[in-house]
mmCIF file of C-alpha atoms in Angstrom:
data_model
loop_
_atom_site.group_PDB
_atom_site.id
_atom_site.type_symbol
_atom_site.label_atom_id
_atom_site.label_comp_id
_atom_site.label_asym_id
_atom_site.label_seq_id
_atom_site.Cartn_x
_atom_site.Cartn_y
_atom_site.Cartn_z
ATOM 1 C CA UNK A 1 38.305 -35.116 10.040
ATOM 2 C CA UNK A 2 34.594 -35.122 11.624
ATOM 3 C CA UNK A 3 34.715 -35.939 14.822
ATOM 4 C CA UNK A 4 31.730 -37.375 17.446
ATOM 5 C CA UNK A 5 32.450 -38.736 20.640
ATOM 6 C CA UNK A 6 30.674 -40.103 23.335
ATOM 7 C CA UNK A 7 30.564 -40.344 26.914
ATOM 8 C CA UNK A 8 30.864 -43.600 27.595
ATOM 9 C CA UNK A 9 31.119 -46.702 25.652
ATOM 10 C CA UNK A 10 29.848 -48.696 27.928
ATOM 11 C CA UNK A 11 27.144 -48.272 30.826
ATOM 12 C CA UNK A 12 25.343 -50.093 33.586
ATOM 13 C CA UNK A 13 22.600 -48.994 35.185
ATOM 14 C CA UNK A 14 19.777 -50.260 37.718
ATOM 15 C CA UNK A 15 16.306 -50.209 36.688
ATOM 16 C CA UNK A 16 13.889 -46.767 37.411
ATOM 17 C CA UNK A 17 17.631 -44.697 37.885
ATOM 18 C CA UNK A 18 18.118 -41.600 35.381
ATOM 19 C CA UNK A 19 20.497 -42.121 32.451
ATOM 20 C CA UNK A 20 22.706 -38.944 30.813
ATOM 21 C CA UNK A 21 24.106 -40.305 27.565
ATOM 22 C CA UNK A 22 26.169 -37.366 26.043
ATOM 23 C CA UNK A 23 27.312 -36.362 21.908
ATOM 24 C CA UNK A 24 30.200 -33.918 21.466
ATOM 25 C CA UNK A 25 30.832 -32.825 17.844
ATOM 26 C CA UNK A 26 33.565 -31.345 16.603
ATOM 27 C CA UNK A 27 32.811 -30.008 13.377
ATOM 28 C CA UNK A 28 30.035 -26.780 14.001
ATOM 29 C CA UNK A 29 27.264 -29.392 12.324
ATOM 30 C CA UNK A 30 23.215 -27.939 12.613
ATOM 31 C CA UNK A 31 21.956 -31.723 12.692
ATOM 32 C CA UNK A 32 22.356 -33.823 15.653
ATOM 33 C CA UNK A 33 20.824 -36.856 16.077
ATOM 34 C CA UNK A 34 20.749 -39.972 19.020
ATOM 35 C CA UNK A 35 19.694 -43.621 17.382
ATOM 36 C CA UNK A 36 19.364 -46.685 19.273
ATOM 37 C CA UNK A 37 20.254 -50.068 17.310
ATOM 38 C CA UNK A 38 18.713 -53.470 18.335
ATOM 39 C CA UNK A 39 19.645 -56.702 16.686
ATOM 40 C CA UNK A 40 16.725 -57.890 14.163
ATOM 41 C CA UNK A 41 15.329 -54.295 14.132
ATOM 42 C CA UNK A 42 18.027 -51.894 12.925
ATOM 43 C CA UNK A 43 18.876 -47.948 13.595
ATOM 44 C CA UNK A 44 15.691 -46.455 14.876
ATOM 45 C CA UNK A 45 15.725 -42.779 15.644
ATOM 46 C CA UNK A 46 14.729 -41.581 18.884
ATOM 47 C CA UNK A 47 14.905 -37.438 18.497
ATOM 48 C CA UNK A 48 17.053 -35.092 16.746
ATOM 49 C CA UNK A 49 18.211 -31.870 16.767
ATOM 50 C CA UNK A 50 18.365 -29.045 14.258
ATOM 51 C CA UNK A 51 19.734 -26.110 15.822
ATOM 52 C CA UNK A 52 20.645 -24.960 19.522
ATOM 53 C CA UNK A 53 17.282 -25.460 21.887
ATOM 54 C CA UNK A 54 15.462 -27.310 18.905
ATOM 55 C CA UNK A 55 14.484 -31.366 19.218
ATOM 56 C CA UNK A 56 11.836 -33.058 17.151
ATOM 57 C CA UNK A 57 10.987 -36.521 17.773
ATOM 58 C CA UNK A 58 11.806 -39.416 15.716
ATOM 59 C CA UNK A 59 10.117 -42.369 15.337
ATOM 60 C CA UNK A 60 10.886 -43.663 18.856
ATOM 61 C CA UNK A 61 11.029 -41.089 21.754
ATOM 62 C CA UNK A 62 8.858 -42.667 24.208
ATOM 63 C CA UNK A 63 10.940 -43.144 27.523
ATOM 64 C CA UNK A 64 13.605 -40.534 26.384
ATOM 65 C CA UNK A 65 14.143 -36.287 26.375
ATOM 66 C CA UNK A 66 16.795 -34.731 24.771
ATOM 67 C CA UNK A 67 18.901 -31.468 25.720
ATOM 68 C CA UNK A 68 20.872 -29.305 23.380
ATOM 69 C CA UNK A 69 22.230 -25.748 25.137
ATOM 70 C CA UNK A 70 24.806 -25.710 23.130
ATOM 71 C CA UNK A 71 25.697 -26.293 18.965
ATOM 72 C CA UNK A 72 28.349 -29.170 19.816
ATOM 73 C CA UNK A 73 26.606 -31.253 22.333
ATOM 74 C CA UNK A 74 23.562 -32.981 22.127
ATOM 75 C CA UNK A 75 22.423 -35.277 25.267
ATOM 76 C CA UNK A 76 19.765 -38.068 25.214
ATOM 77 C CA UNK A 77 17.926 -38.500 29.056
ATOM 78 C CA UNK A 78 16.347 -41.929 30.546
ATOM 79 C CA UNK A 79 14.397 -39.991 33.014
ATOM 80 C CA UNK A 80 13.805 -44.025 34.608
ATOM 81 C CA UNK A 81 15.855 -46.404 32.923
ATOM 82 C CA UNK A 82 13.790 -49.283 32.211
ATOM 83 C CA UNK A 83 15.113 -52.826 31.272
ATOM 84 C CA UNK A 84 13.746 -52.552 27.344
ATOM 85 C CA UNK A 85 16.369 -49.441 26.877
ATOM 86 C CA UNK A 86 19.252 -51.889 26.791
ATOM 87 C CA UNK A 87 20.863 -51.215 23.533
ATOM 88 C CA UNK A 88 23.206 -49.498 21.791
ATOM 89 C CA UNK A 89 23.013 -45.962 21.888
ATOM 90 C CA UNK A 90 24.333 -43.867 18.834
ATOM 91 C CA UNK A 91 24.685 -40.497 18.160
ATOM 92 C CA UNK A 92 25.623 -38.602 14.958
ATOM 93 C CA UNK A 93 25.807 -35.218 13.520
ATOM 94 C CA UNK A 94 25.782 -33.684 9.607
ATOM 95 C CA UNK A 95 26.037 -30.980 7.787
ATOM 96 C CA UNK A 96 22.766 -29.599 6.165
ATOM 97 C CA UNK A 97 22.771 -32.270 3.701
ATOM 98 C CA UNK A 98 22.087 -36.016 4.720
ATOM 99 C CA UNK A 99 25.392 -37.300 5.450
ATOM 100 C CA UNK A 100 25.378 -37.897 9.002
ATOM 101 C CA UNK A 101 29.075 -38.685 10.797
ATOM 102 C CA UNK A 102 28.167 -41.154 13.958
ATOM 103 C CA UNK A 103 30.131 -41.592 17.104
ATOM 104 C CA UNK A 104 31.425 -45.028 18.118
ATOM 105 C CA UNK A 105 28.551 -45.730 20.219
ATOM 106 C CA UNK A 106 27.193 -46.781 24.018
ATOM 107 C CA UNK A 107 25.874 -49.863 24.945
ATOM 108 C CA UNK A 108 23.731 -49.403 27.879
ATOM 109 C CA UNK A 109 22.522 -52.475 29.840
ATOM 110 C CA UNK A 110 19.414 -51.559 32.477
ATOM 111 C CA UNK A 111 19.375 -54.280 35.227
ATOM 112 C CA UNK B 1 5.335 -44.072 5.354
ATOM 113 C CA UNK B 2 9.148 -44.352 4.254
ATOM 114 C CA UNK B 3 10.429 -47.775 3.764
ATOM 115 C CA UNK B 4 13.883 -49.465 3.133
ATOM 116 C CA UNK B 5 14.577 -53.065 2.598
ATOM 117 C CA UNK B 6 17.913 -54.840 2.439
ATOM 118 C CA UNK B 7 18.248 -58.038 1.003
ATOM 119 C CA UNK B 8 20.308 -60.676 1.477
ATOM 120 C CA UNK B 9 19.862 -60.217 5.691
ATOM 121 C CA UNK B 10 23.847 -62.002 5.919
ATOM 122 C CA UNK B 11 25.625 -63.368 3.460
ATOM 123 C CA UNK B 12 29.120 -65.810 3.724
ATOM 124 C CA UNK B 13 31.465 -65.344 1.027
ATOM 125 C CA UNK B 14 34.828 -66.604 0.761
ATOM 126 C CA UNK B 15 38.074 -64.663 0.208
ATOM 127 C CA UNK B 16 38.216 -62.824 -3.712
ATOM 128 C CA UNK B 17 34.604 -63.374 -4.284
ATOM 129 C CA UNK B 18 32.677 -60.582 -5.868
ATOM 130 C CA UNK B 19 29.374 -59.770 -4.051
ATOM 131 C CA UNK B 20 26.013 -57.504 -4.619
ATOM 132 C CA UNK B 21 24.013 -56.285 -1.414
ATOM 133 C CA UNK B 22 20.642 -54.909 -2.935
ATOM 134 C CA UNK B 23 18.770 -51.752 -1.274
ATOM 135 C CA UNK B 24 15.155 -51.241 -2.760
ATOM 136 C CA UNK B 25 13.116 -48.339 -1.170
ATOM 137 C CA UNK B 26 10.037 -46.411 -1.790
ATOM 138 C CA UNK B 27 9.778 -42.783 -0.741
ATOM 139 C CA UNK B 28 7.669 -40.156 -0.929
ATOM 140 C CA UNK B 29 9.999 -37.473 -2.371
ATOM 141 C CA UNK B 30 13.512 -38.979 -3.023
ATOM 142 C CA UNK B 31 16.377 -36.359 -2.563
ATOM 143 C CA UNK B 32 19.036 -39.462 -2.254
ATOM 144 C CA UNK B 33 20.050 -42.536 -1.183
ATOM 145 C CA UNK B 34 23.082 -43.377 0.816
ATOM 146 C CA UNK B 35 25.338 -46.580 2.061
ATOM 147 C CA UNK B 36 27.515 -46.879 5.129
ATOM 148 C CA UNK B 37 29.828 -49.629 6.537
ATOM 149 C CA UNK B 38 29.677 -50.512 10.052
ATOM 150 C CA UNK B 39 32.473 -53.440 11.809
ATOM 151 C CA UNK B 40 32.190 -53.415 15.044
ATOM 152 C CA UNK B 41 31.102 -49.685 16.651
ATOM 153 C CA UNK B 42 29.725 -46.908 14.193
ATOM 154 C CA UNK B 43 28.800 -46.463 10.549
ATOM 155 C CA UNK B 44 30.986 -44.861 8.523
ATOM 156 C CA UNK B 45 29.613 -43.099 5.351
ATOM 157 C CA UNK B 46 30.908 -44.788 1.612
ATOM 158 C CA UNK B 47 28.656 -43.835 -0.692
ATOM 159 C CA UNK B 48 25.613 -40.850 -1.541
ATOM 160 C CA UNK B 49 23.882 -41.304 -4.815
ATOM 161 C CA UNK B 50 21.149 -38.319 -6.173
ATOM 162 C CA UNK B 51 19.450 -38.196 -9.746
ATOM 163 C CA UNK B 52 22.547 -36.139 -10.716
ATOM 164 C CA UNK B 53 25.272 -39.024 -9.444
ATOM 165 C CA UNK B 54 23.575 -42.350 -10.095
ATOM 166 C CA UNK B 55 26.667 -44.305 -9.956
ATOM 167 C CA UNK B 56 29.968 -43.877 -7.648
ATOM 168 C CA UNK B 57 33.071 -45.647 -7.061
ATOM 169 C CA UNK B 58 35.514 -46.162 -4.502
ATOM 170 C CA UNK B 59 38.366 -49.317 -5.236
ATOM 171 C CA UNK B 60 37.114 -52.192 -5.014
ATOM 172 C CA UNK B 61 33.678 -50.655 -3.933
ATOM 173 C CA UNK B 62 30.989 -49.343 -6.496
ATOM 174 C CA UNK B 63 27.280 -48.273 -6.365
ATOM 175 C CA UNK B 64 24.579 -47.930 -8.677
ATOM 176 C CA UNK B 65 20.840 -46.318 -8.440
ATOM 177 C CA UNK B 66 18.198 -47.281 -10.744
ATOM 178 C CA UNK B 67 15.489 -44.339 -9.913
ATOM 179 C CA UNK B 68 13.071 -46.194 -12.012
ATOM 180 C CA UNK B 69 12.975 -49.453 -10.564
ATOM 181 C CA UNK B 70 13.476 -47.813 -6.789
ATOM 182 C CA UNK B 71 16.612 -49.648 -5.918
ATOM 183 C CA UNK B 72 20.549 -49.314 -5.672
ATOM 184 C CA UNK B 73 22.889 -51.863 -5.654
ATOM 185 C CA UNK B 74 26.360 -51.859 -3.841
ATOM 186 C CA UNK B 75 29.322 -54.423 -5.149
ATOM 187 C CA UNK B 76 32.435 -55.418 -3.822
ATOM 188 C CA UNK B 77 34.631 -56.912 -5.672
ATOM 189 C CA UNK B 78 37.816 -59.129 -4.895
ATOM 190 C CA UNK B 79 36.498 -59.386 -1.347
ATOM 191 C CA UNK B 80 39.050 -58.969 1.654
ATOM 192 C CA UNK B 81 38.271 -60.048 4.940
ATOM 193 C CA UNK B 82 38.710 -56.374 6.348
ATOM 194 C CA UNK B 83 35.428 -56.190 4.059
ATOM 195 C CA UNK B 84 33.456 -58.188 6.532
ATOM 196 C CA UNK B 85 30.910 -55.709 7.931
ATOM 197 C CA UNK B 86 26.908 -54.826 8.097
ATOM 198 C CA UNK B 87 26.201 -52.757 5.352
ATOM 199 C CA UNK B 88 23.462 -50.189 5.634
ATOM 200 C CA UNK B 89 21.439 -48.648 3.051
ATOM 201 C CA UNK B 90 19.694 -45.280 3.829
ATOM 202 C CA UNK B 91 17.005 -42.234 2.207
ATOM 203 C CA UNK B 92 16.078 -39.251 4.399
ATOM 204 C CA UNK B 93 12.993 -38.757 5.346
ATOM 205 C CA UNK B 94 12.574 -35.059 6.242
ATOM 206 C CA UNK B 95 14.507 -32.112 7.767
ATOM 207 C CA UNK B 96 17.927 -34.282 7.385
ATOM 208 C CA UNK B 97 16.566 -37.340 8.932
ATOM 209 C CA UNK B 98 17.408 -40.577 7.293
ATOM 210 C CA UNK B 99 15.441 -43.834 7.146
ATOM 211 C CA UNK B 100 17.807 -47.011 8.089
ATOM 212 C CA UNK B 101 17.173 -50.143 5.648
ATOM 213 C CA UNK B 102 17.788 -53.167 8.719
ATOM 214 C CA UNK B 103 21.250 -54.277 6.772
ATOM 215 C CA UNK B 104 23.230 -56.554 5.043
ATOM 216 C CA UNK B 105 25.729 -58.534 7.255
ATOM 217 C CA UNK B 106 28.265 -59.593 5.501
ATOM 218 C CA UNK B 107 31.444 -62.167 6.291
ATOM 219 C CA UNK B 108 34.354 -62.753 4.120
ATOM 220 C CA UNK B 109 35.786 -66.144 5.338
ATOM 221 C CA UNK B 110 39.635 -66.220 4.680
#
Protein backbone atom coordinates (compact mmCIF):
# COMPACT_ATOMS: atom_id res chain seq x y z
CA UNK A 1 0.00 0.00 0.00
CA UNK A 2 1.22 3.68 -1.10
CA UNK A 3 1.83 5.54 1.56
CA UNK A 4 2.10 9.73 2.04
CA UNK A 5 2.13 11.31 5.21
CA UNK A 6 2.32 14.58 6.48
CA UNK A 7 3.64 16.59 9.14
CA UNK A 8 0.98 17.92 10.65
CA UNK A 9 -2.66 17.88 10.14
CA UNK A 10 -3.28 20.77 11.56
CA UNK A 11 -1.27 24.19 11.95
CA UNK A 12 -1.46 27.68 13.36
CA UNK A 13 0.61 30.21 12.58
CA UNK A 14 0.97 34.17 13.05
CA UNK A 15 1.10 36.30 10.13
CA UNK A 16 4.84 37.26 8.31
CA UNK A 17 6.33 33.84 10.45
CA UNK A 18 7.96 31.03 8.10
CA UNK A 19 5.90 27.88 7.51
CA UNK A 20 7.72 24.15 6.85
CA UNK A 21 4.91 21.90 5.64
CA UNK A 22 6.59 18.43 5.03
CA UNK A 23 5.56 15.05 2.40
CA UNK A 24 7.12 11.68 3.23
CA UNK A 25 6.47 8.93 0.64
CA UNK A 26 6.86 5.63 1.03
CA UNK A 27 6.80 4.06 -2.18
CA UNK A 28 10.36 5.32 -4.24
CA UNK A 29 7.72 7.58 -6.54
CA UNK A 30 9.75 10.32 -9.19
CA UNK A 31 6.59 12.74 -8.95
CA UNK A 32 5.91 14.73 -5.96
CA UNK A 33 3.61 17.26 -5.83
CA UNK A 34 2.08 19.99 -2.89
CA UNK A 35 -1.71 21.33 -3.85
CA UNK A 36 -3.60 23.69 -1.87
CA UNK A 37 -7.59 23.26 -1.93
CA UNK A 38 -9.96 26.24 -1.26
CA UNK A 39 -13.68 25.88 -1.10
CA UNK A 40 -15.38 27.29 -4.49
CA UNK A 41 -11.98 27.01 -6.27
CA UNK A 42 -10.75 23.41 -6.12
CA UNK A 43 -7.06 21.63 -6.09
CA UNK A 44 -4.71 24.19 -7.47
CA UNK A 45 -1.11 23.19 -7.80
CA UNK A 46 1.49 25.18 -6.30
CA UNK A 47 5.00 23.30 -7.52
CA UNK A 48 6.03 19.87 -8.10
CA UNK A 49 8.74 17.78 -8.18
CA UNK A 50 10.18 15.32 -10.67
CA UNK A 51 13.26 13.97 -9.40
CA UNK A 52 15.72 14.74 -6.36
CA UNK A 53 16.78 18.74 -6.54
CA UNK A 54 14.13 19.31 -9.43
CA UNK A 55 10.79 21.73 -8.77
CA UNK A 56 8.79 23.35 -11.52
CA UNK A 57 6.09 25.62 -10.71
CA UNK A 58 2.51 25.01 -11.01
CA UNK A 59 -0.04 27.22 -11.59
CA UNK A 60 0.19 28.91 -8.16
CA UNK A 61 3.69 29.33 -6.56
CA UNK A 62 3.65 32.85 -5.67
CA UNK A 63 4.32 33.12 -1.79
CA UNK A 64 5.77 29.50 -1.66
CA UNK A 65 9.48 27.50 -2.40
CA UNK A 66 9.79 24.05 -2.36
CA UNK A 67 12.80 21.69 -1.17
CA UNK A 68 13.44 18.16 -2.25
CA UNK A 69 17.16 16.69 -1.00
CA UNK A 70 15.96 13.65 -0.92
CA UNK A 71 13.54 11.04 -3.33
CA UNK A 72 10.94 10.50 -0.34
CA UNK A 73 10.41 13.91 0.99
CA UNK A 74 9.23 16.81 -0.60
CA UNK A 75 8.68 20.15 1.62
CA UNK A 76 6.56 23.22 0.64
CA UNK A 77 8.08 26.78 2.48
CA UNK A 78 5.88 30.04 3.49
CA UNK A 79 8.95 32.09 3.64
CA UNK A 80 6.11 34.87 5.48
CA UNK A 81 2.97 33.30 6.09
CA UNK A 82 0.40 35.61 5.01
CA UNK A 83 -3.36 35.42 6.01
CA UNK A 84 -4.58 34.36 2.17
CA UNK A 85 -2.39 30.94 2.65
CA UNK A 86 -5.04 29.58 4.98
CA UNK A 87 -6.06 26.41 3.37
CA UNK A 88 -5.61 23.06 3.09
CA UNK A 89 -2.39 21.94 2.15
CA UNK A 90 -2.01 18.58 0.16
CA UNK A 91 0.67 16.70 -0.98
CA UNK A 92 0.86 13.63 -3.27
CA UNK A 93 3.24 11.49 -5.08
CA UNK A 94 2.96 8.93 -8.40
CA UNK A 95 4.56 6.79 -10.28
CA UNK A 96 5.60 7.97 -13.86
CA UNK A 97 2.16 7.70 -15.02
CA UNK A 98 -0.65 10.15 -13.74
CA UNK A 99 -1.98 8.45 -10.83
CA UNK A 100 -1.00 10.50 -8.04
CA UNK A 101 -1.49 8.86 -4.22
CA UNK A 102 -2.22 12.10 -1.80
CA UNK A 103 -1.57 12.36 1.87
CA UNK A 104 -4.40 13.16 4.28
CA UNK A 105 -3.71 16.72 4.26
CA UNK A 106 -2.84 20.11 6.52
CA UNK A 107 -5.00 22.75 7.18
CA UNK A 108 -3.02 25.74 7.93
CA UNK A 109 -4.76 28.83 9.42
CA UNK A 110 -2.36 32.24 9.24
CA UNK A 111 -3.61 34.70 11.96
CA UNK B 1 -5.08 26.43 -21.56
CA UNK B 2 -6.37 23.02 -19.96
CA UNK B 3 -9.82 23.06 -18.67
CA UNK B 4 -12.11 20.69 -16.59
CA UNK B 5 -15.66 21.22 -15.66
CA UNK B 6 -17.81 19.22 -13.27
CA UNK B 7 -21.32 19.41 -13.33
CA UNK B 8 -23.79 19.05 -11.04
CA UNK B 9 -21.52 21.38 -8.29
CA UNK B 10 -23.61 19.08 -5.21
CA UNK B 11 -26.14 16.95 -5.61
CA UNK B 12 -28.73 15.30 -2.64
CA UNK B 13 -29.81 11.93 -3.33
CA UNK B 14 -31.55 9.66 -1.14
CA UNK B 15 -30.53 6.14 -0.04
CA UNK B 16 -30.57 3.34 -3.34
CA UNK B 17 -30.77 6.04 -5.85
CA UNK B 18 -28.66 5.68 -8.93
CA UNK B 19 -26.67 8.86 -9.81
CA UNK B 20 -24.39 10.33 -12.88
CA UNK B 21 -21.64 13.06 -12.02
CA UNK B 22 -20.56 14.38 -15.58
CA UNK B 23 -16.75 15.50 -16.29
CA UNK B 24 -16.39 17.34 -19.76
CA UNK B 25 -12.82 18.66 -20.56
CA UNK B 26 -10.90 20.00 -23.40
CA UNK B 27 -7.18 19.39 -23.69
CA UNK B 28 -4.60 19.94 -25.79
CA UNK B 29 -3.16 16.40 -26.11
CA UNK B 30 -5.30 13.91 -24.05
CA UNK B 31 -3.19 10.96 -22.60
CA UNK B 32 -6.23 10.22 -19.95
CA UNK B 33 -8.67 11.13 -17.76
CA UNK B 34 -9.03 10.12 -14.18
CA UNK B 35 -11.70 10.21 -11.06
CA UNK B 36 -10.99 10.21 -7.35
CA UNK B 37 -13.19 10.16 -4.18
CA UNK B 38 -12.46 12.41 -1.43
CA UNK B 39 -14.75 12.24 2.34
CA UNK B 40 -13.31 14.11 4.57
CA UNK B 41 -9.14 14.39 4.16
CA UNK B 42 -7.49 13.16 0.78
CA UNK B 43 -8.51 11.84 -2.62
CA UNK B 44 -8.26 8.51 -3.19
CA UNK B 45 -7.83 7.29 -6.84
CA UNK B 46 -11.12 5.00 -8.41
CA UNK B 47 -10.91 5.21 -11.76
CA UNK B 48 -8.15 6.01 -15.02
CA UNK B 49 -9.68 5.84 -18.41
CA UNK B 50 -7.19 6.14 -21.86
CA UNK B 51 -8.34 5.58 -25.61
CA UNK B 52 -7.38 1.92 -24.94
CA UNK B 53 -9.82 1.54 -21.59
CA UNK B 54 -12.81 3.76 -22.28
CA UNK B 55 -14.96 2.17 -19.78
CA UNK B 56 -14.09 0.64 -16.13
CA UNK B 57 -15.88 -0.80 -13.33
CA UNK B 58 -15.62 -1.19 -9.79
CA UNK B 59 -19.18 -2.59 -7.79
CA UNK B 60 -21.46 -0.44 -7.67
CA UNK B 61 -19.12 2.20 -9.37
CA UNK B 62 -18.63 2.48 -13.27
CA UNK B 63 -17.07 5.01 -15.72
CA UNK B 64 -17.34 5.79 -19.20
CA UNK B 65 -15.25 8.20 -21.73
CA UNK B 66 -16.69 9.42 -24.84
CA UNK B 67 -13.31 10.85 -26.63
CA UNK B 68 -15.50 12.33 -29.22
CA UNK B 69 -17.78 14.36 -27.37
CA UNK B 70 -14.79 15.30 -24.66
CA UNK B 71 -16.52 14.00 -21.62
CA UNK B 72 -16.71 10.96 -19.09
CA UNK B 73 -19.32 10.11 -16.99
CA UNK B 74 -19.07 8.35 -13.50
CA UNK B 75 -22.35 6.35 -12.01
CA UNK B 76 -23.14 4.99 -8.85
CA UNK B 77 -25.59 2.90 -8.50
CA UNK B 78 -27.71 1.66 -5.40
CA UNK B 79 -26.24 4.60 -3.50
CA UNK B 80 -24.98 4.01 0.21
CA UNK B 81 -24.43 6.70 2.45
CA UNK B 82 -20.62 5.71 2.85
CA UNK B 83 -20.93 7.01 -0.93
CA UNK B 84 -21.38 10.54 0.20
CA UNK B 85 -18.19 12.31 -0.95
CA UNK B 86 -16.73 15.16 -3.51
CA UNK B 87 -15.95 13.53 -6.51
CA UNK B 88 -13.12 14.83 -8.64
CA UNK B 89 -12.54 14.50 -12.20
CA UNK B 90 -8.94 14.99 -13.54
CA UNK B 91 -6.51 15.11 -17.18
CA UNK B 92 -2.78 15.84 -16.86
CA UNK B 93 -1.48 18.52 -18.18
CA UNK B 94 2.27 17.93 -18.70
CA UNK B 95 5.26 16.12 -17.12
CA UNK B 96 2.65 14.09 -14.75
CA UNK B 97 0.78 17.07 -13.66
CA UNK B 98 -2.93 16.79 -13.55
CA UNK B 99 -5.61 19.45 -14.05
CA UNK B 100 -8.40 19.28 -11.09
CA UNK B 101 -12.14 19.69 -12.52
CA UNK B 102 -13.63 21.91 -9.08
CA UNK B 103 -15.96 18.65 -8.12
CA UNK B 104 -19.03 17.08 -7.62
CA UNK B 105 -20.23 17.02 -3.93
CA UNK B 106 -22.30 14.55 -3.41
CA UNK B 107 -24.73 13.46 -0.21
CA UNK B 108 -26.61 10.31 0.11
CA UNK B 109 -29.34 11.09 2.75
CA UNK B 110 -30.26 7.81 4.65
Amino acid sequence: DVKVTQSSRYLVKRTGEKVFLECVQDMDHENMFWYRQDPGLGLRLIYFSYDVKMKEKGDIPEGYSVSREKKERFSLILESASTNQTSMYLCASSPEFYEQYFGPGTRLTVT
Amino acid sequence: EDKVVQSPLSLVVHEGDTVTLNCSYEVTNFRSLLWYKQEKKAPTFLFMLTSSGIEKKSGRLSSILDKKELFSILNITATQTGDSAVYLCAVPKSRSTLTFGKGTMLLVSP
